[in-house]
Amino acid sequence: MAKKQFKAESKRLLDLMINSIYTHKEIFLREIISNASDAIDKLYYLTLTENTGISREDFFIRITLDKDANTIIISDNGIGMNKDEMENNLGTIAKSGSLQFKNENADKMDAKDAIDIIGQFGVGFYSAFMVSSKIQVISKRYGEETANLWESTGADGYSIAPCEKDSVGTEIILYLKDDTEDEKYSDYLKEYKIKGLIKKYSDYIRYPIKMNVEKHRMKEATEEQKADENFTPEYESYREDEVLNSMVPIWKKSKGDITNEDYNQFYKEKFFDFEDPARVIHTNVEGVSTYNSLLYIPARAPFNYYTREYEKGLQLYSSGVLIMDKCADLLPDHFSFVKGLVDSQDLSLNISREMLQHDRQLKAIAVRLEKKIKSELLEMLNTDREKYEKFFENFGLQLKFGAYNGYGQNKDAVQELLLFYSSSEKKLVTLSEYVSRMKEDQKYIYYACGESIDKLDKMPQTELLKDKGYEILYCTDEVDEFAIKMLGTIEEKQFKSVSSEDLGIEESSEEKEAAEKQKEENKELLEAMKEALGDKVSEVRVSQRLKSHPVCLASAGDLSIEMEKVLNAMPNASEKISAEKVLEINANHNVFQALKEAFAGDKEKVKVYAELLYNQALLIEGLSIEDPIEFSNAICSLM
Ligand code: ADP
Ligand code: MG
């Protein structure tokens, strides 16, 4: 029989197809199975509109592995193809019979019956050439008498000839390529491999995918053997049909039919967790973009969550067929801990990873998912605080990174979700809770950064604020202050570090006067100290915030002392940076008396004292002192 040439553009396309569109060769099976499912859908649709005498239960897809012939056969009892259809649909690449069917029947179908056919790109079939040296398609169209055989070895063309086939439907015979060093095509003849691929990509195809598989069982023992106490049972192998797919995806069921146990079980199996999730978010959306999503918030951060190895992403399905295992574009970084899947019939099965990234539908879905996740987290925060705190313990750090990353472009998405430890409430609070408790005369949201709640509680800089009854947020994560800087304001209130130069506290006129007086009286002493310390500090001044502690450091510029620590500890910090520091001294402390006396008598002593107090302040901040030996010698000499 004469060989027909693929249309010219098809030839080139086929080449491209086979070699570059798909990232993984193994998806060929998904494509062929999806086509079979589409073909069954089409016949099923006919059974709804005309009397075919076929019932839904009769439909199935079968996979047969033939090691001797080196073939995989995928057969279905769907609508089949006649000669013309073979010519049109298999002979022209990028022509989809399925899309045409969908368009032609669109008006006739009402929403209930609308069948969501997978194919519409007209390239999936050719992916089988990635693993096959030759493909035969034997098909008999519903309502027709003759069957046809389509055959091709790839880009050089195809032939069609009449053949025998008893039943309606299609049989695809893939002649596998020979194994090479890089690629073991013969793996596709192994039952476990096929089972795995069906589970992975085609588990939710709505018709049973059957395969005759090898199984093992214990041989029935004879009476004689049973009597023999040394008898060890024997095993025998046998073959049996098995349905490889589970068919109904849990996310397509209505919520009323799914128990918590179902949701949790599915999560644990699918996403390899041994703990139940903290929250399940199941949504069916219809409208501009139509999709089902089933999302989970894990109860615990995976061990590699805060490392580079962790890959965010949701599984992406198109009408129950897996397109991508980890679609990163569906999740913003600040919600990267979410696990789950999205199924949308709007997405096309054949688009590759690279093309998906520009998919408008996908973006629209991602935007809605982000909103949904946020509202669910807020709901958890408002109705189950204990659970939320546990969640925050695991993933709060990521939310804070979210506020900070990208110059704060996502801060609106996360700021309501953040918790900080409160000095007055002695527990985690939200920022708006803080603002709602602010005192009438309180200008700022105060925060303190340090290693631990304990240390922060003892921090000299917090004394005045606590005296005033102001609440302070204790920040113990390195990212905290960076995140806070990006947040900028909450309900129009700005943040203020307890270590910043000016705490913005209203002073009475007497207080102001007293401070002025103190400053004036001690001007020379303070100048002498500043001179002794040189560039280490930008100023030495009498403190308004210290009550019982002798000294502390305040930072003057944008860069805080805490940020200096964090930035200098970064592995790639090339040059040490340094915050602008102000040394504050408590004028009501005994130490100040000693300073004054020294200044009146031995001016050299002032230098030593200044150095000592500065070093003390460094130690309180958790910064290291330049010369510890000199420091301890100075203390000893004083004693
Ligand atoms: P798509 O599925 O995107 O339409 P494919 O390249 O996978 O594109 O398939 C091309 C066309 O071939 C299908 O649209 C369908 O008309 C036809 N076809 C493929 N496989 C079968 C099958 N098993 N039974 C009937 N028709 C099929
Ligand atoms: Mg297809």
XYZ file of C-alpha atoms and ligand atoms in Angstrom:
667
model
C 0.000 0.000 0.000
C 1.135 3.508 -0.786
C 2.793 5.477 1.889
C 1.390 8.949 2.458
C 3.554 11.822 3.481
C 2.735 13.839 6.553
C 1.896 17.360 5.545
C 5.117 19.342 5.271
C 4.712 21.452 8.380
C 3.665 18.339 10.208
C 6.968 16.736 9.404
C 8.943 19.470 11.030
C 6.549 19.687 13.905
C 6.755 15.981 14.473
C 10.468 16.187 14.721
C 10.251 19.034 17.176
C 7.595 17.209 19.099
C 9.454 14.002 19.465
C 12.631 15.668 20.527
C 11.808 18.725 22.484
C 8.301 19.491 23.651
C 8.156 17.012 26.475
C 10.552 16.930 29.363
C 9.889 13.319 30.256
C 9.494 10.498 27.804
C 7.302 8.582 30.213
C 4.351 10.925 29.639
C 3.584 9.118 26.371
C 1.432 6.714 28.348
C -0.554 9.520 29.898
C -1.235 10.915 26.417
C -2.370 7.649 24.904
C -4.537 6.830 27.908
C -6.064 10.305 27.835
C -6.963 9.836 24.186
C -8.594 6.517 25.002
C -10.555 8.174 27.766
C -11.637 10.942 25.390
C -12.769 8.359 22.850
C -14.866 6.617 25.500
C -16.288 9.950 26.599
C -17.410 10.562 23.041
C -19.193 7.252 22.758
C -20.633 7.715 26.218
C -21.968 11.037 25.058
C -23.685 9.302 22.171
C -25.255 6.809 24.577
C -26.810 9.762 26.351
C -28.319 11.155 23.178
C -29.154 8.066 21.156
C -30.024 4.544 22.098
C -26.766 2.629 21.705
C -27.510 -0.149 24.139
C -24.195 0.465 25.881
C -24.056 1.301 29.565
C -21.357 3.236 31.328
C -20.097 0.154 33.154
C -19.154 -1.485 29.863
C -16.381 0.978 29.146
C -12.774 0.276 29.937
C -9.203 0.744 28.764
C -6.789 -2.146 28.661
C -3.009 -2.233 28.698
C -1.240 -5.340 27.459
C 2.510 -5.839 27.722
C 4.065 -8.249 25.252
C 7.713 -8.886 26.101
C 8.285 -11.212 23.145
C 6.985 -8.785 20.569
C 8.472 -5.837 22.466
C 5.139 -4.016 22.358
C 2.736 -2.149 24.581
C -0.874 -2.297 23.452
C -3.414 0.188 24.713
C -6.961 -0.571 23.704
C -10.269 1.093 24.380
C -13.904 0.501 23.482
C -14.568 4.127 22.752
C -15.917 5.709 19.617
C -13.102 4.611 17.297
C -12.006 6.235 14.053
C -12.859 5.593 10.444
C -10.394 6.004 7.579
C -11.065 9.705 7.131
C -10.745 10.404 10.803
C -7.461 8.551 10.965
C -6.256 10.592 8.064
C -7.383 13.848 9.618
C -6.564 13.271 13.238
C -3.438 11.156 13.095
C -2.140 12.382 9.752
C -2.208 16.044 10.649
C -0.253 17.100 13.602
C -1.769 19.838 15.708
C -5.217 18.904 14.493
C -7.391 17.696 17.269
C -10.436 15.615 16.516
C -11.349 15.971 20.144
C -11.413 19.735 20.044
C -13.572 19.600 16.952
C -15.956 17.212 18.661
C -16.182 19.503 21.628
C -16.935 22.505 19.454
C -19.499 20.696 17.362
C -21.363 19.407 20.355
C -20.992 22.381 22.596
C -24.443 23.829 21.822
C -26.160 20.512 22.203
C -24.759 19.757 25.607
C -26.301 21.240 28.650
C -24.001 21.865 31.561
C -24.807 18.627 33.317
C -23.904 16.440 30.414
C -20.967 18.509 29.286
C -18.113 16.119 28.960
C -14.782 17.515 29.759
C -12.594 16.065 27.105
C -8.887 16.240 27.751
C -7.398 16.603 24.296
C -7.478 19.764 22.270
C -3.976 20.382 21.087
C -3.573 17.569 18.660
C -0.001 16.699 19.511
C -0.296 14.229 22.393
C -0.524 11.163 20.224
C 2.868 11.815 18.657
C 4.596 11.747 22.020
C 4.410 7.975 21.660
C 7.166 8.271 19.054
C 9.520 9.289 21.857
C 9.561 5.647 22.909
C 8.376 3.816 19.800
C 10.105 2.968 16.543
C 6.770 2.043 14.997
C 3.151 2.653 15.889
C 0.093 0.826 14.648
C -3.426 2.023 15.256
C -6.263 -0.406 14.593
C -9.637 1.207 14.876
C -13.295 0.589 14.145
C -15.631 3.478 14.343
C -18.978 3.151 16.132
C -21.734 2.537 13.585
C -19.397 1.430 10.808
C -18.588 -1.994 9.409
C -14.944 -1.839 8.433
C -11.869 -1.382 10.518
C -8.592 0.238 9.453
C -4.943 -0.054 10.301
C -2.842 3.082 10.480
C 0.894 2.550 10.625
C 3.895 4.818 10.865
C 7.529 4.717 11.843
C 7.756 8.441 12.462
C 8.546 11.474 10.395
C 8.672 9.727 7.024
C 4.943 9.199 6.721
C 2.131 6.779 7.407
C -0.126 4.306 5.650
C -3.741 3.321 6.118
C -5.302 0.051 5.010
C -8.470 -1.909 5.823
C -8.115 -4.676 8.421
C -10.087 -6.973 10.695
C -11.403 -5.909 14.100
C -14.402 -7.418 15.822
C -15.442 -4.776 18.247
C -15.806 -1.022 18.104
C -12.895 0.940 19.508
C -9.211 1.505 19.069
C -6.067 -0.458 19.685
C -2.740 1.349 19.756
C 0.301 -0.874 19.361
C 3.599 0.702 20.324
C 6.742 -1.071 19.110
C 9.323 0.041 21.626
C 12.671 1.423 20.514
C 15.786 -0.590 21.293
C 17.467 0.196 24.597
C 20.376 2.597 24.483
C 22.935 3.448 27.107
C 20.907 6.412 28.305
C 17.424 5.091 27.887
C 15.979 1.740 28.855
C 12.784 1.556 26.812
C 12.331 -2.060 27.829
C 11.458 -0.807 31.323
C 8.045 0.022 29.937
C 7.424 -3.687 29.581
C 7.595 -4.132 33.344
C 4.310 -4.309 35.152
C 5.413 -2.293 38.146
C 6.649 0.496 35.890
C 3.317 0.771 34.108
C 1.417 0.557 37.389
C 3.534 3.393 38.721
C 2.975 5.570 35.675
C -0.771 5.073 35.780
C -0.851 5.948 39.484
C 1.235 9.003 38.843
C -0.445 10.479 35.804
C -3.706 8.759 35.113
C -5.074 7.689 38.466
C -8.222 9.760 38.032
C -9.184 8.762 34.528
C -12.879 8.034 34.958
C -12.902 4.634 33.277
C -11.135 1.558 34.585
C -7.668 0.980 33.187
C -7.183 -2.769 33.326
C -4.079 -4.867 33.038
C -3.601 -8.581 33.380
C -0.936 -8.789 36.058
C 1.101 -11.446 37.720
C 0.173 -12.236 41.302
C 1.298 -14.704 43.916
C -0.620 -16.846 46.319
C -0.032 -19.699 48.688
C -0.710 -23.093 47.175
C -3.545 -25.029 48.725
C -1.974 -27.786 50.822
C -3.052 -31.402 50.381
C -4.327 -33.391 53.357
C -1.054 -35.235 53.443
C 0.983 -32.019 53.528
C -1.222 -30.594 56.258
C -0.436 -33.591 58.411
C 3.283 -33.219 57.885
C 4.681 -30.902 60.532
C 7.808 -30.132 58.498
C 5.744 -28.974 55.593
C 6.561 -25.490 54.321
C 3.867 -23.884 52.210
C 4.580 -23.276 48.553
C 3.732 -20.246 46.501
C 2.468 -20.156 42.991
C 2.008 -17.351 40.551
C -1.157 -16.702 38.610
C -2.493 -13.935 36.443
C -5.493 -11.744 37.060
C -7.047 -8.576 35.721
C -6.445 -5.595 37.918
C -7.815 -2.086 37.704
C -4.803 0.195 38.011
C -6.482 3.542 38.613
C -8.664 4.752 41.449
C -10.924 6.681 39.037
C -12.760 9.155 41.233
C -10.554 11.948 42.474
C -11.410 12.909 46.021
C -11.397 16.589 45.060
C -14.173 16.060 42.545
C -16.491 14.537 45.089
C -18.895 16.814 46.867
C -17.722 17.905 50.279
C -20.612 16.220 52.029
C -19.394 12.847 50.824
C -15.879 13.238 52.182
C -14.960 12.670 55.801
C -12.078 14.304 57.612
C -10.495 10.903 57.716
C -10.690 10.703 53.888
C -9.027 14.074 53.509
C -6.277 13.261 55.965
C -5.624 9.830 54.560
C -5.342 11.222 51.057
C -2.942 13.898 52.268
C -0.671 11.478 54.044
C -0.482 9.091 51.124
C -0.081 11.688 48.479
C 2.304 14.066 50.173
C 4.268 11.603 52.265
C 3.506 13.001 55.685
C 2.844 10.873 58.720
C 0.943 13.536 60.576
C -2.537 14.805 59.815
C -2.539 18.257 58.253
C -3.337 21.331 60.339
C -5.959 22.452 57.880
C -7.719 21.259 54.750
C -8.913 23.748 52.135
C -11.168 22.253 49.498
C -12.723 24.553 46.909
C -14.695 24.250 43.712
C -14.638 27.423 41.706
C -16.724 28.116 38.676
C -16.601 31.215 36.583
C -13.914 32.958 34.630
C -11.570 30.201 35.602
C -13.057 26.918 36.631
C -11.077 24.664 38.906
C -11.100 22.377 41.908
C -8.395 22.715 44.465
C -7.507 20.684 47.475
C -4.901 22.371 49.642
C -3.352 21.343 52.920
C -1.462 23.231 55.570
C 0.934 20.745 57.111
C 1.046 20.454 60.872
C 4.815 20.565 60.926
C 7.493 22.075 58.745
C 9.310 19.415 56.701
C 12.865 18.902 57.889
C 14.278 20.624 54.832
C 11.721 23.410 54.742
C 14.082 26.268 55.467
C 16.777 25.035 53.111
C 17.461 25.478 49.448
C 16.435 21.902 48.771
C 12.810 22.532 49.593
C 10.774 22.938 46.430
C 7.448 24.686 46.650
C 4.585 23.901 44.324
C 1.187 22.326 43.853
C 0.279 19.384 41.702
C -1.434 20.526 38.573
C -4.127 18.422 36.927
C -6.098 18.976 33.798
C -9.392 17.121 34.040
C -7.937 14.567 36.401
C -4.728 14.033 34.456
C -1.496 15.111 36.100
C 0.390 17.722 34.097
C 2.957 18.827 36.609
C 4.025 17.490 39.953
C 5.257 20.735 41.469
C 3.887 23.774 39.767
C 5.741 26.545 41.560
C 3.815 29.341 39.881
C 0.683 28.400 41.741
C 2.079 29.414 45.126
C 3.658 32.640 46.324
C 6.861 32.199 48.315
C 5.267 33.321 51.550
C 2.836 30.411 51.336
C 5.380 27.906 50.041
C 4.508 25.512 52.867
C 1.102 24.715 51.372
C 0.728 21.265 49.818
C -1.970 20.130 47.495
C -3.308 20.193 43.993
C -5.292 22.101 41.475
C -7.422 20.537 38.771
C -8.683 22.677 35.950
C -10.197 21.717 32.659
C -9.218 25.113 31.323
C -5.604 24.094 31.173
C -4.380 22.041 28.324
C -2.785 18.751 28.931
C -0.066 19.079 26.400
C 1.549 22.306 27.308
C 5.002 21.887 28.579
C 6.535 23.275 31.697
C 8.038 26.307 30.002
C 4.879 27.324 28.234
C 2.772 26.940 31.341
C 4.568 29.729 33.071
C 2.976 32.217 30.762
C -0.447 30.792 31.046
C -2.961 33.459 31.900
C -5.392 30.993 33.387
C -2.738 29.690 35.656
C -1.946 33.160 36.936
C -5.600 33.859 37.568
C -5.893 30.669 39.585
C -2.754 31.471 41.560
C -4.160 34.852 42.578
C -7.349 33.273 43.851
C -5.511 30.537 45.706
C -3.358 33.056 47.516
C -6.437 34.957 48.690
C -8.054 31.740 49.793
C -5.057 30.559 51.760
C -4.806 33.897 53.497
C -8.459 33.953 54.468
C -8.233 30.419 55.821
C -5.214 31.310 57.917
C -6.977 34.394 59.255
C -9.938 32.284 60.129
C -7.690 29.894 62.013
C -6.086 32.843 63.786
C -9.462 34.186 64.847
C -11.160 30.978 65.829
C -8.452 28.621 67.007
C -5.601 30.629 68.426
C -3.781 27.683 69.903
C -3.689 25.907 66.580
C -2.616 29.046 64.809
C 0.243 29.557 67.219
C 1.415 26.074 66.494
C 1.203 26.818 62.811
C 3.125 30.028 63.353
C 5.811 28.215 65.290
C 6.411 26.145 62.178
C 5.879 28.594 59.362
C 5.908 32.060 60.932
C 9.484 32.584 59.876
C 8.457 32.101 56.258
C 5.694 34.684 56.627
C 8.225 37.149 58.011
C 10.568 36.478 55.115
C 7.525 37.106 52.964
C 7.078 40.541 54.471
C 10.703 41.351 53.855
C 11.514 39.762 50.494
C 11.136 41.707 47.280
C 11.366 45.027 49.101
C 8.164 44.332 50.913
C 5.991 43.937 47.836
C 4.014 41.171 49.512
C 3.728 42.739 52.924
C -0.015 43.318 52.590
C -0.511 39.629 52.044
C 1.187 38.667 55.277
C 1.131 41.455 57.827
C -2.170 40.446 59.375
C -0.804 36.945 59.804
C 2.274 37.895 61.810
C 2.665 37.302 65.514
C 5.179 38.804 67.917
C 5.775 38.227 71.599
C 4.365 40.997 73.747
C 6.134 42.359 76.846
C 2.863 43.078 78.594
C 0.643 40.220 77.417
C 3.438 37.665 77.827
C 2.281 35.814 74.730
C 2.170 36.131 70.957
C 0.018 38.966 69.661
C -0.903 40.324 66.264
C 0.081 43.792 65.173
C -3.464 45.062 65.102
C -4.041 43.745 68.610
C -1.015 45.753 69.635
C -2.308 48.901 67.978
C -5.713 48.501 69.576
C -4.062 48.466 73.020
C -1.796 51.462 72.451
C -1.945 54.129 75.142
C -3.453 57.456 74.265
C -0.181 59.340 74.372
C 1.752 56.520 72.655
C 3.112 57.473 69.294
C 4.889 54.351 68.076
C 4.758 50.581 67.965
C 7.807 49.706 70.040
C 9.926 46.682 69.439
C 13.123 45.280 70.874
C 15.487 42.890 69.133
C 17.675 40.343 70.818
C 18.517 36.755 71.378
C 15.767 35.642 73.709
C 12.624 36.848 75.417
C 14.454 36.601 78.725
C 17.307 38.795 77.670
C 15.023 41.311 76.042
C 12.983 41.580 79.189
C 16.080 42.727 81.041
C 17.216 45.129 78.362
C 18.060 48.568 79.821
C 16.526 50.387 76.861
C 13.075 49.072 77.707
C 12.909 50.531 81.189
C 11.301 53.877 80.484
C 8.780 52.420 78.045
C 7.686 49.822 80.549
C 7.426 52.536 83.172
C 5.042 54.355 80.902
C 2.998 51.194 80.547
C 3.781 50.827 76.857
C 3.741 47.394 75.282
C 6.917 46.231 73.540
C 7.182 43.564 70.863
C 10.098 41.243 71.475
C 11.827 40.126 68.320
C 14.072 37.110 68.537
C 14.372 36.060 64.902
C 17.066 37.611 62.802
C 14.642 38.502 60.067
C 12.276 40.330 62.437
C 13.718 43.791 62.284
C 14.195 43.596 58.525
C 10.566 42.563 58.132
C 9.429 45.343 60.433
C 11.357 47.909 58.420
C 9.521 46.735 55.312
C 6.129 46.750 56.994
C 6.629 50.456 57.661
C 3.322 51.227 59.290
C 0.386 49.347 60.742
C -2.869 51.243 60.816
C -0.840 54.395 60.322
C 1.368 53.719 63.323
C 5.079 53.548 62.716
C 7.477 51.149 64.360
C 10.208 52.295 66.699
C 13.082 50.297 68.051
C 13.596 50.668 71.795
C 17.241 51.319 70.973
C 16.610 54.197 68.653
C 17.905 57.586 69.581
C 14.576 59.295 69.904
C 11.750 57.258 71.360
C 9.219 59.952 70.589
C 7.976 60.226 74.146
C 6.163 63.374 75.122
C 7.963 65.072 77.980
C 6.439 67.573 80.354
C 7.984 71.024 80.381
C 9.589 70.318 83.768
C 11.124 67.123 82.453
C 12.412 68.961 79.429
C 13.871 71.675 81.568
C 15.557 69.210 83.885
C 17.052 67.346 80.930
C 18.331 70.585 79.414
C 19.867 71.531 82.729
C 21.574 68.183 83.139
C 22.941 68.424 79.633
C 24.277 71.899 80.228
C 25.829 71.030 83.599
C 27.616 67.982 82.292
C 28.513 69.259 78.877
C 32.263 69.148 79.378
C 32.246 65.733 81.006
C 30.216 64.264 78.157
C 32.478 65.875 75.589
C 35.524 64.471 77.300
C 34.029 61.013 77.186
C 33.137 61.341 73.526
C 36.690 62.440 72.821
C 38.037 59.417 74.697
C 35.885 57.059 72.653
C 36.612 58.691 69.315
C 34.745 57.260 66.298
C 33.265 54.373 68.245
C 30.276 56.495 69.165
C 28.705 59.494 67.526
C 27.658 61.001 70.828
C 27.716 60.486 74.585
C 24.649 61.783 76.351
C 22.590 61.686 79.498
C 19.892 59.108 79.080
C 16.196 59.837 79.443
C 15.184 56.214 79.203
C 17.373 54.480 81.785
C 15.934 53.969 85.251
C 18.122 51.465 87.091
C 20.798 50.496 84.572
C 23.973 52.589 84.292
C 24.495 52.606 80.520
C 23.108 51.526 77.198
C 23.672 52.022 73.515
C 21.200 53.655 71.196
C 21.431 53.687 67.449
C 21.182 56.905 65.543
C 20.968 56.070 61.849
C 18.749 53.764 59.796
C 20.885 50.783 60.580
C 20.232 49.363 64.021
C 22.708 47.561 66.236
C 20.720 44.361 65.811
C 20.878 44.671 62.033
C 24.603 45.260 62.241
C 24.923 41.940 64.034
C 22.816 40.051 61.524
C 24.426 41.544 58.448
C 27.938 40.969 59.730
C 27.118 37.361 60.509
C 26.050 36.660 56.919
C 28.361 34.226 55.189
C 28.958 36.580 52.299
C 29.429 39.763 54.337
C 32.607 41.113 52.805
C 33.035 44.353 54.669
C 32.027 44.787 58.274
C 29.361 47.390 58.643
C 28.678 49.323 61.764
C 25.584 51.073 63.117
C 25.882 54.623 64.329
C 25.964 54.297 68.124
C 25.129 56.705 70.897
C 26.335 55.958 74.432
C 23.680 56.863 76.972
C 24.499 57.250 80.651
C 22.088 57.195 83.547
C 22.663 60.456 85.429
C 20.855 59.098 88.467
C 23.191 56.168 88.839
C 26.153 55.981 91.251
C 28.420 55.480 88.308
C 27.666 58.962 87.110
C 28.711 60.370 90.471
C 32.033 58.560 90.120
C 32.464 59.998 86.653
C 31.872 63.501 87.869
C 34.389 63.089 90.658
C 36.958 61.735 88.271
C 36.368 64.628 85.927
C 36.913 67.096 88.755
C 40.165 65.383 89.780
C 42.036 62.955 87.518
C 41.055 63.546 83.837
C 42.968 60.411 82.762
C 40.542 58.332 84.791
C 37.617 59.640 82.740
C 39.163 58.017 79.681
C 39.377 54.650 81.423
C 35.830 54.940 82.753
C 34.461 55.922 79.365
C 36.124 52.913 77.767
C 34.779 50.640 80.490
C 31.224 51.871 80.250
C 31.272 51.650 76.488
C 32.482 48.066 76.642
C 29.821 47.220 79.169
C 27.192 48.626 76.886
C 28.575 46.503 74.045
C 28.341 43.393 76.185
C 24.742 44.164 77.109
C 23.945 44.423 73.415
C 25.531 41.055 72.811
C 28.314 42.603 70.741
C 31.892 41.585 71.244
C 34.392 44.003 72.693
C 37.485 44.874 70.766
C 40.074 44.099 73.408
C 38.773 41.825 76.171
C 42.155 41.629 77.890
C 42.492 45.336 78.264
C 38.896 45.461 79.484
C 39.486 42.940 82.235
C 42.789 44.560 83.190
C 41.026 47.900 83.511
C 38.444 46.365 85.840
C 41.143 44.751 87.960
C 43.120 47.944 88.268
C 40.022 49.689 89.575
C 39.481 47.049 92.197
P -5.634 15.688 21.231
O -5.857 14.576 22.174
O -5.071 16.895 21.890
O -6.805 16.001 20.373
P -3.803 13.850 20.069
O -2.614 14.022 19.205
O -3.561 13.215 21.389
O -4.495 15.246 20.227
O -4.874 13.031 19.283
C -5.292 13.455 17.993
C -6.667 12.978 17.666
O -6.663 11.617 17.332
C -7.661 13.090 18.785
O -8.232 14.361 18.886
C -8.700 12.046 18.389
O -9.616 12.587 17.455
C -7.881 11.007 17.677
N -7.586 9.873 18.552
C -6.434 9.621 19.201
N -6.506 8.499 19.940
C -7.758 8.009 19.748
C -8.474 6.865 20.246
N -7.917 5.991 21.090
N -9.765 6.690 19.816
C -10.328 7.559 18.970
N -9.725 8.651 18.493
C -8.450 8.881 18.862
Mg -4.525 13.644 23.303
